[in-house]
Amino acid sequence: MRTRPLKVALLGCGVVGSEVARIMTTQAVDLAARIGAPVELAGVAVRRPDRVREGIAPELVTTDATALVKRGDLDVVVEVIGGIEPARTLITTAFEHGASVVSANKALLAQDGAALHAVAEEHGKDLYYEAAVAGAIPLIRPLRESLAGDKVNRVLGIVNGTTNFILDAMDTTGAGYQEALDEATALGYAEADPTADVEGFDAAAKAAILAGIAFHTRVRLDDVHREGMTEVTAADFASAREMGCTIKLLAICERAADGGSVTARVHPAMIPLTHPLASVRGAYNAVFVESDASGQLMFYGPGAGGAPTASAVLGDLVAVCRNRLGGTTGPGESAYAALPVSPMGEVVTRYHISLDVADKPGVLAQVATVFAEHGVSIDTVRQQGKDGEASLVVVTHRASDAALGGTVDVLRKLDTVRGVASIMRVEGE
Ligand SMILES: NC(=O)c1ccc[n+]([C@@H]2O[C@H](COP(=O)([O-])OP(=O)(O)OC[C@H]3O[C@@H](n4cnc5c(N)ncnc54)[C@H](OP(=O)(O)O)[C@@H]3O)[C@@H](O)[C@H]2O)c1
């Protein structure tokens, strides 16, 4: 074993960074044996230097992250600050000064992954980010390496623990959205400002990263269609249950049937209770991958939290250090397929539509005609009437989002349709 240690700088020492530092210390002997050289924590950049950081020598702590990454003697920079800046500039500077980078930063990778990969490649360095998607769950490396010989057609996942906790609570207790969110906040599963989670921004960043890697093409955050889950109601869950389904916030990345394009989207959807994703409870994450040769694979585990996320960071750190010792780099960006990302209107799936209608003869035929005129074929219709008003629940066969949108636009204008109570996609069949 080499005795000269590999030098590692830690940018950020919060929920994830403090666990990375702890494991680097407590597992130092095993990490050295696995890497083939000891790893030394060479510096820790934070915002508030006076905070007590257990297990970290105070002389290692600095507020000057730029000076730290410019030292020139670093082997690896671990970026766990989060956000776009200063993380982007610090990562770029680290490459320019000879270090490889491990990051957990989904927002940055989804927005600027291609540019960062280009800088890494230019300087012959590694950029690894297993922790950026689904915390502890090995997903990036299986897609990038284990499935490199297969053709991935679909990635369907629950990649945000906060929203899964809320939806699971609504499903199991019958609570409304706000009540379930309040519980998630009280238990520490939701941030004080839950927007990034409940509006699907966090999941959309992960979908962009997953789609790019799965289909060997560039998918940016802006390419991902995003709908949050704040409008999901207890009534939606009741309808889902009647269909033998539950509701999950899903990230769905698909290759078109003709292979010529891809789509990436995040939205709430009904999935059958028999689908493995339906049994993902609480704040857990799971990702279902469908490939030509492997068939269906499921990856499951804790998608967040300090120690689970640090596990993924440390796995990357070991891989990058091994590459460094071997004088090589791991796989970089693979975007050779250069597939266009199709708009949401071209996505084809099934729909569950709940309409409030007048309870009189001919309404059902009128509604069915509108579906037929837009080429949307109906699978089942359920009607319940009371006091001159009725609810009509229509479940369609597979149709394009554009066709369904056109159907609903016309339905809204019918005198007999009082309102569209909900539209929910049905996935996983
Ligand atoms: N938390 C999770 O469960 C989780 C899961 C997966 C991925 N991630 C990703 O991991 C990253 C870190 O998340 P986290 O939850 O650990 O965040 P966090 O607890 O807020 O920690 C952020 C750290 O960065 C430091 N920092 C902030 N701005 C800085 C600056 N300008 N210069 C130097 N240091 C700065 C903070 O310093 P102070 O300590 O002085 O405030 C803090 O130590 C994010 O990209 C996040 O998306 C987190």
XYZ file of C-alpha atoms and ligand atoms in Angstrom:
477
model
C 0.000 0.000 0.000
C 1.143 3.526 -0.759
C 1.938 5.381 2.457
C 1.610 8.929 1.105
C -2.034 9.852 1.701
C -4.478 11.089 -0.934
C -5.635 14.549 0.055
C -9.364 15.252 0.188
C -11.045 18.637 0.684
C -14.610 18.814 1.917
C -16.714 21.749 0.699
C -19.633 21.911 3.124
C -19.979 20.216 6.483
C -23.728 20.155 7.064
C -26.140 17.197 7.101
C -24.154 15.243 4.491
C -20.658 16.716 4.868
C -20.439 16.062 8.611
C -21.290 12.386 7.987
C -18.719 12.161 5.184
C -16.071 13.507 7.580
C -17.181 11.132 10.342
C -17.035 8.041 8.126
C -13.682 9.115 6.648
C -12.323 9.166 10.203
C -14.021 6.126 11.693
C -13.460 3.921 8.631
C -9.997 5.268 7.809
C -8.216 1.907 8.043
C -10.738 0.060 5.867
C -10.924 2.884 3.333
C -7.115 2.872 3.029
C -7.104 -0.896 2.491
C -9.828 -0.669 -0.158
C -8.236 2.244 -1.977
C -4.602 1.178 -1.634
C -3.537 4.408 0.106
C -4.704 6.351 3.129
C -7.019 9.326 2.614
C -6.417 12.508 4.548
C -8.922 15.271 5.202
C -6.905 18.284 4.039
C -9.463 21.041 4.643
C -13.142 21.724 5.315
C -14.882 24.794 3.868
C -17.969 26.115 5.661
C -19.916 29.340 5.999
C -19.898 29.615 9.813
C -16.404 28.831 11.109
C -17.255 29.164 14.788
C -19.700 26.282 14.842
C -18.494 23.245 16.781
C -17.751 20.440 14.269
C -17.376 17.206 16.173
C -14.367 15.120 15.136
C -12.911 17.817 12.862
C -9.668 19.556 13.850
C -10.431 23.314 14.036
C -7.303 24.166 11.997
C -8.798 22.316 9.006
C -11.875 24.556 8.919
C -11.924 27.573 6.600
C -14.446 29.974 5.135
C -12.230 30.496 2.080
C -13.406 27.630 -0.134
C -11.776 29.210 -3.190
C -8.316 29.221 -1.602
C -8.858 25.623 -0.492
C -9.644 24.315 -4.007
C -6.735 26.333 -5.437
C -4.146 24.690 -3.165
C -2.896 22.540 -5.993
C -2.057 19.474 -3.845
C -5.602 18.084 -3.560
C -6.514 14.721 -5.063
C -10.281 14.934 -4.563
C -12.719 17.726 -3.751
C -16.030 16.607 -2.231
C -18.708 19.242 -2.898
C -21.635 19.037 -0.454
C -22.563 22.716 -0.249
C -25.515 22.474 -2.646
C -27.098 25.095 -4.943
C -25.645 26.545 -8.143
C -23.115 29.124 -6.927
C -20.514 29.061 -5.486
C -20.595 25.262 -5.995
C -20.237 25.499 -9.814
C -17.233 27.832 -9.719
C -15.588 25.841 -6.921
C -15.944 22.564 -8.844
C -14.551 24.141 -12.021
C -11.646 25.648 -10.072
C -10.946 22.281 -8.429
C -10.584 20.620 -11.869
C -8.363 23.470 -13.065
C -6.084 22.944 -10.059
C -5.701 19.201 -10.502
C -8.381 17.590 -8.335
C -11.170 15.180 -9.228
C -14.623 15.948 -7.835
C -17.345 14.037 -5.998
C -20.633 15.930 -5.636
C -24.126 15.322 -4.228
C -25.524 18.386 -5.988
C -28.546 17.357 -8.104
C -29.599 20.941 -8.865
C -26.199 21.817 -10.316
C -25.721 18.525 -12.195
C -29.191 18.776 -13.759
C -28.552 22.335 -14.896
C -24.866 22.307 -15.828
C -23.799 18.663 -15.890
C -22.629 18.782 -19.520
C -20.413 21.836 -18.959
C -18.917 20.395 -15.781
C -18.208 17.066 -17.498
C -16.480 18.987 -20.292
C -14.169 20.777 -17.809
C -13.441 17.472 -16.023
C -12.556 15.835 -19.339
C -10.423 18.767 -20.445
C -8.327 18.364 -17.302
C -8.371 14.547 -17.292
C -10.274 14.334 -14.013
C -13.264 12.430 -12.622
C -16.700 13.878 -11.848
C -18.786 11.415 -9.790
C -22.218 12.121 -8.260
C -23.933 8.931 -7.077
C -25.405 10.822 -4.085
C -27.182 13.339 -6.322
C -29.994 10.884 -7.141
C -31.837 8.817 -4.527
C -29.339 9.169 -1.677
C -27.810 5.863 -0.661
C -29.332 3.848 -3.501
C -26.735 2.745 -6.068
C -28.274 3.994 -9.299
C -25.863 6.173 -11.263
C -23.122 3.539 -11.272
C -25.471 0.650 -12.187
C -26.841 2.729 -15.077
C -23.443 4.067 -16.147
C -21.461 0.843 -15.736
C -23.456 -2.334 -14.959
C -26.064 -1.612 -17.668
C -23.581 -0.120 -20.157
C -24.031 -3.179 -22.385
C -27.822 -3.145 -22.298
C -30.444 -0.811 -23.760
C -32.495 0.995 -21.114
C -36.007 1.880 -22.293
C -37.657 3.226 -19.190
C -36.780 4.549 -15.750
C -39.743 4.946 -13.414
C -39.098 6.061 -9.896
C -40.035 7.559 -6.575
C -37.030 9.837 -6.102
C -38.285 12.259 -3.456
C -38.795 10.968 0.071
C -40.709 13.999 1.354
C -43.486 13.703 -1.204
C -43.659 9.941 -0.811
C -44.051 10.382 2.939
C -46.918 12.865 2.398
C -48.715 10.743 -0.216
C -48.260 7.589 1.864
C -49.761 9.377 4.887
C -52.723 10.554 2.771
C -53.241 7.010 1.510
C -53.017 5.224 4.843
C -54.759 7.745 7.132
C -57.175 9.434 4.729
C -55.599 12.808 5.621
C -55.752 15.771 3.253
C -52.623 17.259 1.673
C -52.097 20.043 4.239
C -52.558 17.741 7.226
C -50.068 15.222 5.800
C -47.581 18.012 4.983
C -47.853 19.328 8.553
C -47.077 15.852 9.883
C -44.083 15.523 7.535
C -42.785 18.917 8.707
C -43.236 18.053 12.391
C -41.318 14.799 11.923
C -38.488 16.490 10.002
C -39.314 14.903 6.630
C -40.266 18.243 5.030
C -38.308 21.500 5.043
C -39.827 24.728 6.409
C -40.197 25.749 2.738
C -41.238 22.500 1.019
C -41.605 24.029 -2.470
C -38.655 22.216 -4.070
C -40.102 18.876 -2.985
C -43.888 19.276 -3.303
C -43.739 21.175 -6.605
C -41.508 18.469 -8.087
C -38.363 20.584 -8.722
C -36.131 18.191 -6.767
C -37.523 15.129 -8.558
C -37.255 16.903 -11.935
C -33.524 17.524 -11.388
C -33.067 13.836 -10.615
C -35.150 12.837 -13.662
C -32.911 14.962 -15.891
C -29.771 13.280 -14.518
C -31.263 9.775 -14.772
C -32.607 10.261 -18.316
C -29.267 11.592 -19.560
C -27.337 8.640 -18.162
C -29.926 5.987 -19.048
C -30.326 7.044 -22.686
C -26.773 8.376 -23.369
C -28.083 11.765 -24.318
C -28.272 15.248 -22.830
C -31.397 16.024 -20.831
C -31.484 19.346 -19.019
C -33.740 20.373 -16.187
C -35.739 22.564 -18.611
C -36.488 19.491 -20.731
C -38.342 17.795 -17.881
C -42.115 18.293 -17.716
C -42.961 18.979 -14.073
C -46.198 18.960 -12.092
C -46.258 19.097 -8.281
C -48.485 17.080 -5.945
C -50.176 19.853 -3.950
C -53.492 19.366 -5.795
C -53.818 15.667 -4.938
C -56.889 15.195 -2.735
C -58.324 12.567 -0.429
C -61.007 12.063 -3.126
C -58.257 11.193 -5.655
C -57.018 8.498 -3.283
C -60.571 7.165 -2.907
C -60.882 6.969 -6.718
C -57.464 5.332 -6.962
C -58.453 2.707 -4.414
C -61.604 1.852 -6.383
C -59.332 1.126 -9.353
C -56.961 -1.007 -7.249
C -54.345 1.750 -7.385
C -52.494 4.200 -5.162
C -50.984 7.606 -6.018
C -47.246 8.363 -6.149
C -45.188 11.312 -7.369
C -43.241 9.637 -10.160
C -40.196 10.582 -12.208
C -40.634 8.885 -15.581
C -37.939 8.795 -18.267
C -38.842 6.940 -21.469
C -37.371 6.124 -24.813
C -39.992 6.513 -27.579
C -41.202 3.261 -29.155
C -39.314 4.064 -32.377
C -36.158 4.818 -30.354
C -35.768 8.221 -31.983
C -36.483 10.454 -29.003
C -36.903 10.461 -25.242
C -39.210 12.078 -22.700
C -38.719 12.990 -19.051
C -41.487 14.048 -16.705
C -42.444 14.342 -13.044
C -46.069 14.305 -11.895
C -48.433 12.499 -9.545
C -49.852 9.329 -11.057
C -51.977 6.353 -10.151
C -50.129 3.036 -10.122
C -51.635 -0.389 -9.518
C -51.232 -1.758 -5.993
C -49.606 -4.794 -7.614
C -46.737 -2.688 -8.985
C -43.567 -2.877 -6.823
C -43.456 0.945 -6.544
C -46.878 0.942 -4.843
C -45.356 -0.730 -1.784
C -42.674 1.937 -1.290
C -43.714 3.489 2.011
C -42.792 6.516 4.081
C -39.754 8.531 2.976
C -38.149 5.655 1.052
C -37.142 5.929 -2.601
C -37.258 3.285 -5.318
C -36.429 3.272 -8.985
C -37.686 0.740 -11.504
C -35.496 0.297 -14.593
C -36.640 -1.549 -17.724
C -33.999 -2.682 -20.205
C -33.977 -4.858 -23.319
C -31.842 -7.666 -21.939
C -32.123 -7.342 -18.160
C -35.900 -6.936 -18.099
C -37.172 -5.183 -14.986
C -34.855 -4.117 -12.158
C -35.826 -2.402 -8.927
C -33.493 -0.282 -6.785
C -34.818 0.508 -3.310
C -33.624 2.256 -0.159
C -33.216 5.468 1.799
C -33.140 8.393 -0.619
C -31.852 11.043 1.782
C -30.389 11.669 5.211
C -26.843 12.404 6.317
C -25.418 8.907 6.726
C -27.210 7.254 3.756
C -26.163 10.071 1.419
C -22.618 9.989 2.819
C -22.512 6.271 1.989
C -22.959 7.139 -1.698
C -20.402 9.972 -1.460
C -17.854 7.655 0.153
C -18.421 5.001 -2.521
C -17.599 7.619 -5.142
C -14.606 8.796 -3.128
C -13.162 5.272 -3.055
C -13.743 4.842 -6.813
C -12.172 8.210 -7.670
C -9.176 7.569 -5.385
C -8.615 4.154 -7.004
C -8.714 5.783 -10.445
C -6.266 8.404 -9.250
C -3.808 5.785 -7.993
C -4.174 3.852 -11.234
C -3.470 6.992 -13.246
C -6.829 6.723 -14.977
C -10.353 8.131 -14.902
C -13.744 6.437 -14.815
C -16.509 6.875 -17.387
C -17.261 10.505 -18.236
C -20.379 11.918 -19.831
C -21.931 9.594 -22.419
C -24.156 11.687 -24.676
C -23.277 10.179 -28.056
C -26.898 9.186 -28.833
C -27.879 12.894 -29.006
C -31.602 12.068 -28.925
C -34.129 14.920 -28.970
C -36.332 15.316 -25.900
C -39.977 15.306 -27.013
C -42.538 17.655 -25.459
C -45.123 16.398 -22.985
C -47.841 16.434 -25.659
C -46.182 13.414 -27.290
C -46.143 11.310 -24.120
C -48.546 8.385 -24.404
C -50.192 6.974 -21.293
C -53.584 6.198 -19.685
C -55.756 8.755 -17.879
C -58.281 8.794 -15.055
C -60.636 11.772 -15.455
C -63.267 12.734 -12.940
C -66.046 15.034 -14.226
C -68.951 16.733 -12.453
C -71.886 16.546 -14.895
C -75.617 17.155 -15.078
C -77.549 14.010 -14.216
C -79.741 13.778 -17.278
C -80.137 11.457 -20.270
C -77.636 11.818 -23.113
C -74.747 13.269 -21.069
C -72.733 10.071 -21.144
C -73.121 9.799 -24.943
C -72.161 13.453 -25.360
C -68.997 13.028 -23.262
C -68.082 9.775 -25.034
C -68.403 11.528 -28.394
C -65.867 14.182 -27.381
C -63.355 11.481 -26.395
C -63.946 9.657 -29.698
C -63.544 12.836 -31.755
C -60.051 13.301 -30.272
C -59.044 9.677 -30.851
C -58.999 8.918 -27.110
C -60.449 5.474 -26.540
C -62.385 4.879 -23.301
C -61.621 1.808 -21.198
C -64.194 2.186 -18.406
C -66.841 4.694 -17.311
C -68.425 4.916 -13.883
C -71.375 7.209 -13.181
C -72.913 8.186 -9.845
C -75.933 10.474 -9.759
C -77.665 12.438 -7.012
C -80.162 15.334 -7.029
C -79.733 16.253 -10.698
C -75.887 16.259 -10.484
C -73.609 13.345 -11.194
C -69.967 12.414 -11.219
C -68.543 10.634 -14.202
C -65.220 8.815 -13.894
C -63.621 7.943 -17.221
C -60.519 5.768 -17.541
C -58.954 5.815 -20.979
C -56.787 3.460 -22.984
C -53.346 4.802 -23.934
C -53.518 8.195 -25.649
C -51.195 11.112 -26.193
C -51.126 13.943 -23.664
C -51.980 16.363 -26.468
C -55.085 14.349 -27.441
C -56.210 14.140 -23.834
C -55.618 17.887 -23.369
C -57.733 18.636 -26.455
C -60.502 16.357 -25.156
C -60.601 18.067 -21.767
C -60.618 21.546 -23.342
C -63.815 20.669 -25.245
C -65.392 18.896 -22.262
C -64.947 22.026 -20.132
C -67.041 23.980 -22.664
C -70.036 21.594 -22.616
C -73.115 22.947 -20.815
C -73.647 19.565 -19.219
C -70.137 19.400 -17.746
C -70.097 21.435 -14.529
C -66.369 20.965 -13.945
C -63.322 18.723 -14.314
C -62.687 17.534 -10.761
C -59.373 15.807 -11.490
C -57.149 14.427 -14.211
C -54.585 11.838 -13.191
C -52.293 9.751 -15.359
C -52.246 5.999 -14.787
C -48.773 4.444 -14.976
C -46.979 1.205 -14.331
C -49.257 -1.164 -16.236
N -29.483 16.191 3.145
C -29.772 15.141 2.380
O -30.445 14.209 2.804
C -29.250 15.088 0.973
C -29.542 13.946 0.187
C -29.020 13.858 -1.112
C -28.289 14.913 -1.618
N -28.053 16.006 -0.845
C -27.262 17.108 -1.422
O -26.089 17.284 -0.645
C -25.724 18.651 -0.674
C -25.573 19.152 0.761
O -26.796 19.008 1.443
P -26.894 19.150 3.032
O -28.263 18.655 3.393
O -25.721 18.524 3.689
O -26.848 20.745 3.199
P -26.614 21.570 4.516
O -26.881 20.745 5.732
O -27.324 22.860 4.362
O -25.028 21.870 4.498
C -24.452 22.781 3.604
C -23.026 23.028 4.046
O -22.415 23.915 3.107
C -21.796 24.991 3.821
N -21.834 26.167 2.958
C -22.901 26.849 2.516
N -22.521 27.854 1.721
C -21.165 27.826 1.702
C -20.172 28.623 1.075
N -20.515 29.672 0.321
N -18.878 28.290 1.248
C -18.529 27.239 2.034
N -19.428 26.435 2.642
C -20.723 26.742 2.486
C -22.590 25.139 5.095
O -21.782 25.770 6.065
P -22.297 25.962 7.594
O -22.223 24.598 8.205
O -21.311 26.879 8.176
O -23.684 26.487 7.495
C -22.903 23.685 5.414
O -21.835 23.107 6.131
C -26.802 19.374 -1.501
O -26.386 19.459 -2.839
C -27.986 18.420 -1.405
O -28.876 18.545 -2.506
C -28.506 16.122 0.425
